[in-house]
mmCIF file of C-alpha atoms in Angstrom:
data_model
loop_
_atom_site.group_PDB
_atom_site.id
_atom_site.type_symbol
_atom_site.label_atom_id
_atom_site.label_comp_id
_atom_site.label_asym_id
_atom_site.label_seq_id
_atom_site.Cartn_x
_atom_site.Cartn_y
_atom_site.Cartn_z
ATOM 1 C CA MET A 104 37.212 -42.481 -46.127
ATOM 2 C CA ALA A 105 40.913 -42.141 -45.683
ATOM 3 C CA THR A 106 42.118 -38.980 -43.964
ATOM 4 C CA ILE A 107 42.656 -35.830 -45.984
ATOM 5 C CA PHE A 108 46.320 -35.942 -44.945
ATOM 6 C CA SER A 109 46.963 -39.153 -46.859
ATOM 7 C CA HIS A 110 44.935 -37.981 -49.836
ATOM 8 C CA ALA A 111 47.127 -34.860 -49.952
ATOM 9 C CA VAL A 112 50.328 -36.938 -49.806
ATOM 10 C CA VAL A 113 49.157 -39.061 -52.741
ATOM 11 C CA GLY A 114 48.132 -36.021 -54.828
ATOM 12 C CA TYR A 115 51.430 -34.300 -54.097
ATOM 13 C CA THR A 116 53.335 -37.471 -55.057
ATOM 14 C CA ILE A 117 51.464 -37.844 -58.340
ATOM 15 C CA ALA A 118 52.500 -34.320 -59.336
ATOM 16 C CA LYS A 119 56.113 -34.721 -58.200
ATOM 17 C CA LEU A 120 56.508 -37.939 -60.208
ATOM 18 C CA THR A 121 55.847 -36.108 -63.475
ATOM 19 C CA ASN A 122 58.574 -34.355 -65.403
ATOM 20 C CA GLN A 123 57.339 -30.890 -64.535
ATOM 21 C CA PRO A 124 59.973 -28.202 -63.958
ATOM 22 C CA GLN A 125 61.721 -28.900 -60.642
ATOM 23 C CA LYS A 126 61.280 -25.312 -59.429
ATOM 24 C CA SER A 127 57.505 -25.490 -59.815
ATOM 25 C CA THR A 128 55.867 -25.954 -56.423
ATOM 26 C CA LYS A 129 52.435 -24.791 -57.530
ATOM 27 C CA LEU A 130 51.321 -27.961 -59.344
ATOM 28 C CA PRO A 131 52.153 -30.389 -56.483
ATOM 29 C CA LEU A 132 50.308 -28.171 -53.997
ATOM 30 C CA ILE A 133 47.290 -27.832 -56.275
ATOM 31 C CA ALA A 134 47.336 -31.606 -56.846
ATOM 32 C CA ALA A 135 47.389 -32.141 -53.068
ATOM 33 C CA VAL A 136 44.349 -29.875 -52.672
ATOM 34 C CA CYS A 137 42.535 -31.578 -55.568
ATOM 35 C CA ALA A 138 43.199 -34.968 -53.994
ATOM 36 C CA MET A 139 41.439 -33.737 -50.838
ATOM 37 C CA LEU A 140 38.638 -31.908 -52.700
ATOM 38 C CA PRO A 141 36.139 -34.800 -53.037
ATOM 39 C CA ASP A 142 35.710 -34.947 -49.252
ATOM 40 C CA ALA A 143 34.145 -31.495 -49.332
ATOM 41 C CA ASP A 144 30.991 -33.543 -49.883
ATOM 42 C CA VAL A 145 30.760 -34.118 -46.112
ATOM 43 C CA ILE A 146 29.087 -30.709 -46.012
ATOM 44 C CA THR A 147 26.031 -32.402 -47.528
ATOM 45 C CA PHE A 148 25.356 -34.103 -44.165
ATOM 46 C CA SER A 149 24.496 -30.707 -42.670
ATOM 47 C CA TYR A 150 21.962 -30.130 -45.473
ATOM 48 C CA GLY A 151 20.175 -33.411 -44.815
ATOM 49 C CA ILE A 152 21.441 -35.102 -47.978
ATOM 50 C CA ALA A 153 21.644 -38.833 -47.383
ATOM 51 C CA TYR A 154 25.013 -40.581 -47.565
ATOM 52 C CA GLU A 155 23.718 -42.926 -50.272
ATOM 53 C CA SER A 156 22.462 -40.053 -52.480
ATOM 54 C CA TYR A 157 24.310 -39.273 -55.711
ATOM 55 C CA TRP A 158 25.194 -35.983 -54.013
ATOM 56 C CA GLY A 159 26.031 -37.599 -50.651
ATOM 57 C CA HIS A 160 29.372 -38.709 -49.280
ATOM 58 C CA ARG A 161 31.450 -40.758 -51.734
ATOM 59 C CA GLY A 162 28.940 -39.932 -54.460
ATOM 60 C CA PHE A 163 29.435 -37.602 -57.433
ATOM 61 C CA SER A 164 32.472 -35.833 -55.967
ATOM 62 C CA HIS A 165 34.270 -39.198 -55.875
ATOM 63 C CA SER A 166 33.339 -40.144 -59.453
ATOM 64 C CA VAL A 167 35.504 -40.389 -62.539
ATOM 65 C CA LEU A 168 33.380 -37.673 -64.170
ATOM 66 C CA PHE A 169 34.046 -35.252 -61.299
ATOM 67 C CA ALA A 170 37.815 -35.894 -61.549
ATOM 68 C CA LEU A 171 37.626 -35.385 -65.314
ATOM 69 C CA LEU A 172 35.753 -32.092 -64.883
ATOM 70 C CA ILE A 173 38.303 -30.824 -62.342
ATOM 71 C CA GLY A 174 41.200 -31.830 -64.646
ATOM 72 C CA LEU A 175 39.469 -30.229 -67.624
ATOM 73 C CA PHE A 176 38.796 -27.030 -65.664
ATOM 74 C CA TYR A 177 42.467 -26.846 -64.690
ATOM 75 C CA PHE A 178 43.510 -27.579 -68.273
ATOM 76 C CA LEU A 179 41.246 -24.922 -69.826
ATOM 77 C CA VAL A 180 41.087 -22.184 -67.198
ATOM 78 C CA VAL A 181 44.008 -22.331 -64.799
ATOM 79 C CA CYS A 182 46.981 -23.382 -66.955
ATOM 80 C CA LYS A 183 48.932 -20.510 -68.441
ATOM 81 C CA SER A 184 51.998 -22.280 -69.849
ATOM 82 C CA GLN A 185 51.380 -24.103 -73.133
ATOM 83 C CA LYS A 186 54.472 -26.254 -72.608
ATOM 84 C CA HIS A 187 53.112 -28.307 -69.725
ATOM 85 C CA LEU A 188 49.404 -27.704 -70.252
ATOM 86 C CA LEU A 189 48.290 -31.249 -71.073
ATOM 87 C CA VAL A 190 50.500 -32.926 -68.479
ATOM 88 C CA SER A 191 49.244 -30.546 -65.789
ATOM 89 C CA GLY A 192 45.604 -31.263 -66.629
ATOM 90 C CA VAL A 193 46.253 -35.007 -66.503
ATOM 91 C CA VAL A 194 48.061 -34.636 -63.161
ATOM 92 C CA ILE A 195 45.089 -32.763 -61.673
ATOM 93 C CA PHE A 196 42.695 -35.388 -63.067
ATOM 94 C CA ALA A 197 44.812 -38.222 -61.619
ATOM 95 C CA ALA A 198 45.192 -36.502 -58.233
ATOM 96 C CA THR A 199 41.438 -35.920 -57.966
ATOM 97 C CA LEU A 200 40.647 -39.465 -59.146
ATOM 98 C CA SER A 201 43.101 -40.910 -56.614
ATOM 99 C CA HIS A 202 40.716 -39.873 -53.846
ATOM 100 C CA GLY A 203 37.969 -42.279 -54.900
ATOM 101 C CA LEU A 204 40.485 -45.022 -55.643
ATOM 102 C CA ILE A 205 41.931 -44.716 -52.145
ATOM 103 C CA ASP A 206 38.478 -44.632 -50.528
ATOM 104 C CA ALA A 207 37.593 -47.844 -52.383
ATOM 105 C CA CYS A 208 40.469 -49.447 -50.457
ATOM 106 C CA THR A 209 38.915 -48.661 -47.064
ATOM 107 C CA ASP A 210 37.106 -51.172 -44.895
ATOM 108 C CA GLY A 211 33.922 -49.200 -44.224
ATOM 109 C CA GLY A 212 31.230 -46.960 -45.567
ATOM 110 C CA LEU A 213 28.938 -47.574 -48.522
ATOM 111 C CA GLY A 214 31.552 -47.737 -51.253
ATOM 112 C CA VAL A 215 32.512 -45.242 -53.952
ATOM 113 C CA GLY A 216 30.205 -44.102 -56.764
ATOM 114 C CA PHE A 217 32.773 -44.118 -59.570
ATOM 115 C CA ALA A 218 30.130 -43.931 -62.328
ATOM 116 C CA ILE A 219 27.727 -41.427 -60.747
ATOM 117 C CA PRO A 220 25.681 -39.789 -62.333
ATOM 118 C CA PHE A 221 25.367 -42.509 -65.001
ATOM 119 C CA TRP A 222 24.545 -45.223 -62.484
ATOM 120 C CA GLY A 223 24.525 -45.254 -58.726
ATOM 121 C CA GLU A 224 26.271 -48.489 -57.798
ATOM 122 C CA ARG A 225 29.069 -48.043 -55.274
ATOM 123 C CA TYR A 226 32.224 -50.102 -55.135
ATOM 124 C CA PHE A 227 35.034 -51.296 -52.911
ATOM 125 C CA PHE A 228 38.144 -52.989 -54.235
ATOM 126 C CA PRO A 229 38.751 -56.599 -53.164
ATOM 127 C CA PHE A 230 41.819 -55.433 -51.204
ATOM 128 C CA THR A 231 40.743 -53.038 -48.429
ATOM 129 C CA PRO A 232 43.730 -52.578 -46.105
ATOM 130 C CA LEU A 233 42.886 -49.005 -45.104
ATOM 131 C CA ARG A 234 40.845 -48.444 -41.970
ATOM 132 C CA VAL A 235 37.932 -46.098 -42.608
ATOM 133 C CA SER A 236 38.465 -42.768 -40.877
ATOM 134 C CA PRO A 237 35.870 -41.580 -38.383
ATOM 135 C CA ILE A 238 34.320 -38.231 -39.268
ATOM 136 C CA GLY A 239 34.612 -35.363 -36.795
ATOM 137 C CA VAL A 240 36.030 -35.394 -33.268
ATOM 138 C CA ARG A 241 35.866 -39.198 -33.121
ATOM 139 C CA PHE A 242 39.011 -39.053 -35.246
ATOM 140 C CA PHE A 243 40.953 -38.075 -32.109
ATOM 141 C CA SER A 244 40.724 -41.502 -30.515
ATOM 142 C CA HIS A 245 42.628 -44.762 -30.366
ATOM 143 C CA TYR A 246 40.815 -45.860 -33.522
ATOM 144 C CA GLY A 247 41.911 -42.647 -35.281
ATOM 145 C CA PHE A 248 45.503 -43.608 -34.507
ATOM 146 C CA THR A 249 44.854 -47.054 -36.016
ATOM 147 C CA VAL A 250 43.591 -45.328 -39.176
ATOM 148 C CA LEU A 251 46.749 -43.225 -39.410
ATOM 149 C CA LYS A 252 48.935 -46.307 -38.959
ATOM 150 C CA SER A 253 47.211 -48.139 -41.836
ATOM 151 C CA GLU A 254 47.504 -45.074 -44.078
ATOM 152 C CA PHE A 255 51.150 -44.608 -43.192
ATOM 153 C CA LEU A 256 51.901 -48.203 -44.120
ATOM 154 C CA TYR A 257 49.841 -48.427 -47.306
ATOM 155 C CA LEU A 258 49.973 -44.864 -48.643
ATOM 156 C CA VAL A 259 52.687 -42.693 -47.122
ATOM 157 C CA VAL A 260 55.514 -45.258 -47.189
ATOM 158 C CA PRO A 261 54.906 -46.135 -50.872
ATOM 159 C CA CYS A 262 54.722 -42.425 -51.779
ATOM 160 C CA LEU A 263 57.952 -41.646 -49.932
ATOM 161 C CA SER A 264 59.586 -44.662 -51.576
ATOM 162 C CA LEU A 265 58.584 -43.534 -55.064
ATOM 163 C CA LEU A 266 59.753 -39.974 -54.399
ATOM 164 C CA SER A 267 63.068 -41.282 -53.039
ATOM 165 C CA ILE A 268 63.592 -43.474 -56.098
ATOM 166 C CA LYS A 269 62.884 -40.527 -58.385
ATOM 167 C CA TYR A 270 65.295 -38.335 -56.408
ATOM 168 C CA VAL A 271 68.106 -40.923 -56.622
ATOM 169 C CA PHE A 272 67.405 -41.516 -60.314
ATOM 170 C CA ASN A 273 67.531 -37.779 -61.055
ATOM 171 C CA LYS A 274 70.818 -37.433 -59.124
ATOM 172 C CA MET A 275 72.349 -40.319 -61.067
ATOM 173 C CA LYS A 276 71.039 -38.909 -64.344
ATOM 174 C CA SER A 277 72.500 -35.455 -63.635
ATOM 175 C CA LYS A 278 75.935 -36.967 -63.071
ATOM 176 C CA LEU A 279 75.966 -38.661 -66.473
#
C-alpha cells in the first residue's frame, strides 16, 4: 500500500481540480479522508481475517463497488446543495477509487481486488513505481523513507503540478 499521506494528497487534489466553489473547503477534506478510507481494512488483521480474503487488506474496501457505494452514500445522504450534488458524489467516488488505483501501482503485496465481491482476482498495473509501505512501526525506517521518496516523486509532485496549473489558469482567467 502507499501511505495514507499520499492517498490524502491525491483525494484532496481530485476535489480541488473540480469547479466547486472556491470557498468550499469541506469537499476537498472529505475527499482526502475518503481516499484514505480503504486502508481501514488493516483492522481485519487483528480479527484474524486473512490478507487474501475478500474482506482482507486490499479486498472489498479497495474495490470499484466500495468506491461507488461511498460516492452514492455521499450523493444521497451527505450532500445538501442541489447545485453541486452530482459533481460532489463523483468527486467522492473518484477519491475513494483512487486508493485502489494507487495501490495497484505499488511493488508489493497481493494486488488489488477491484472486482470484489464479483470475483476475487487481484491486480497490479504493469507500471509499479511506488514502493509498498510497511505496516506499523516498520514504517519508521530507512525503507519507510524510500517509500516516501517514491510517493513524493510519483504522486505529490504531479498533484502539486496540477494544482499549480489550475491556480495559474484561474488567475489568468480572472484577469480577462
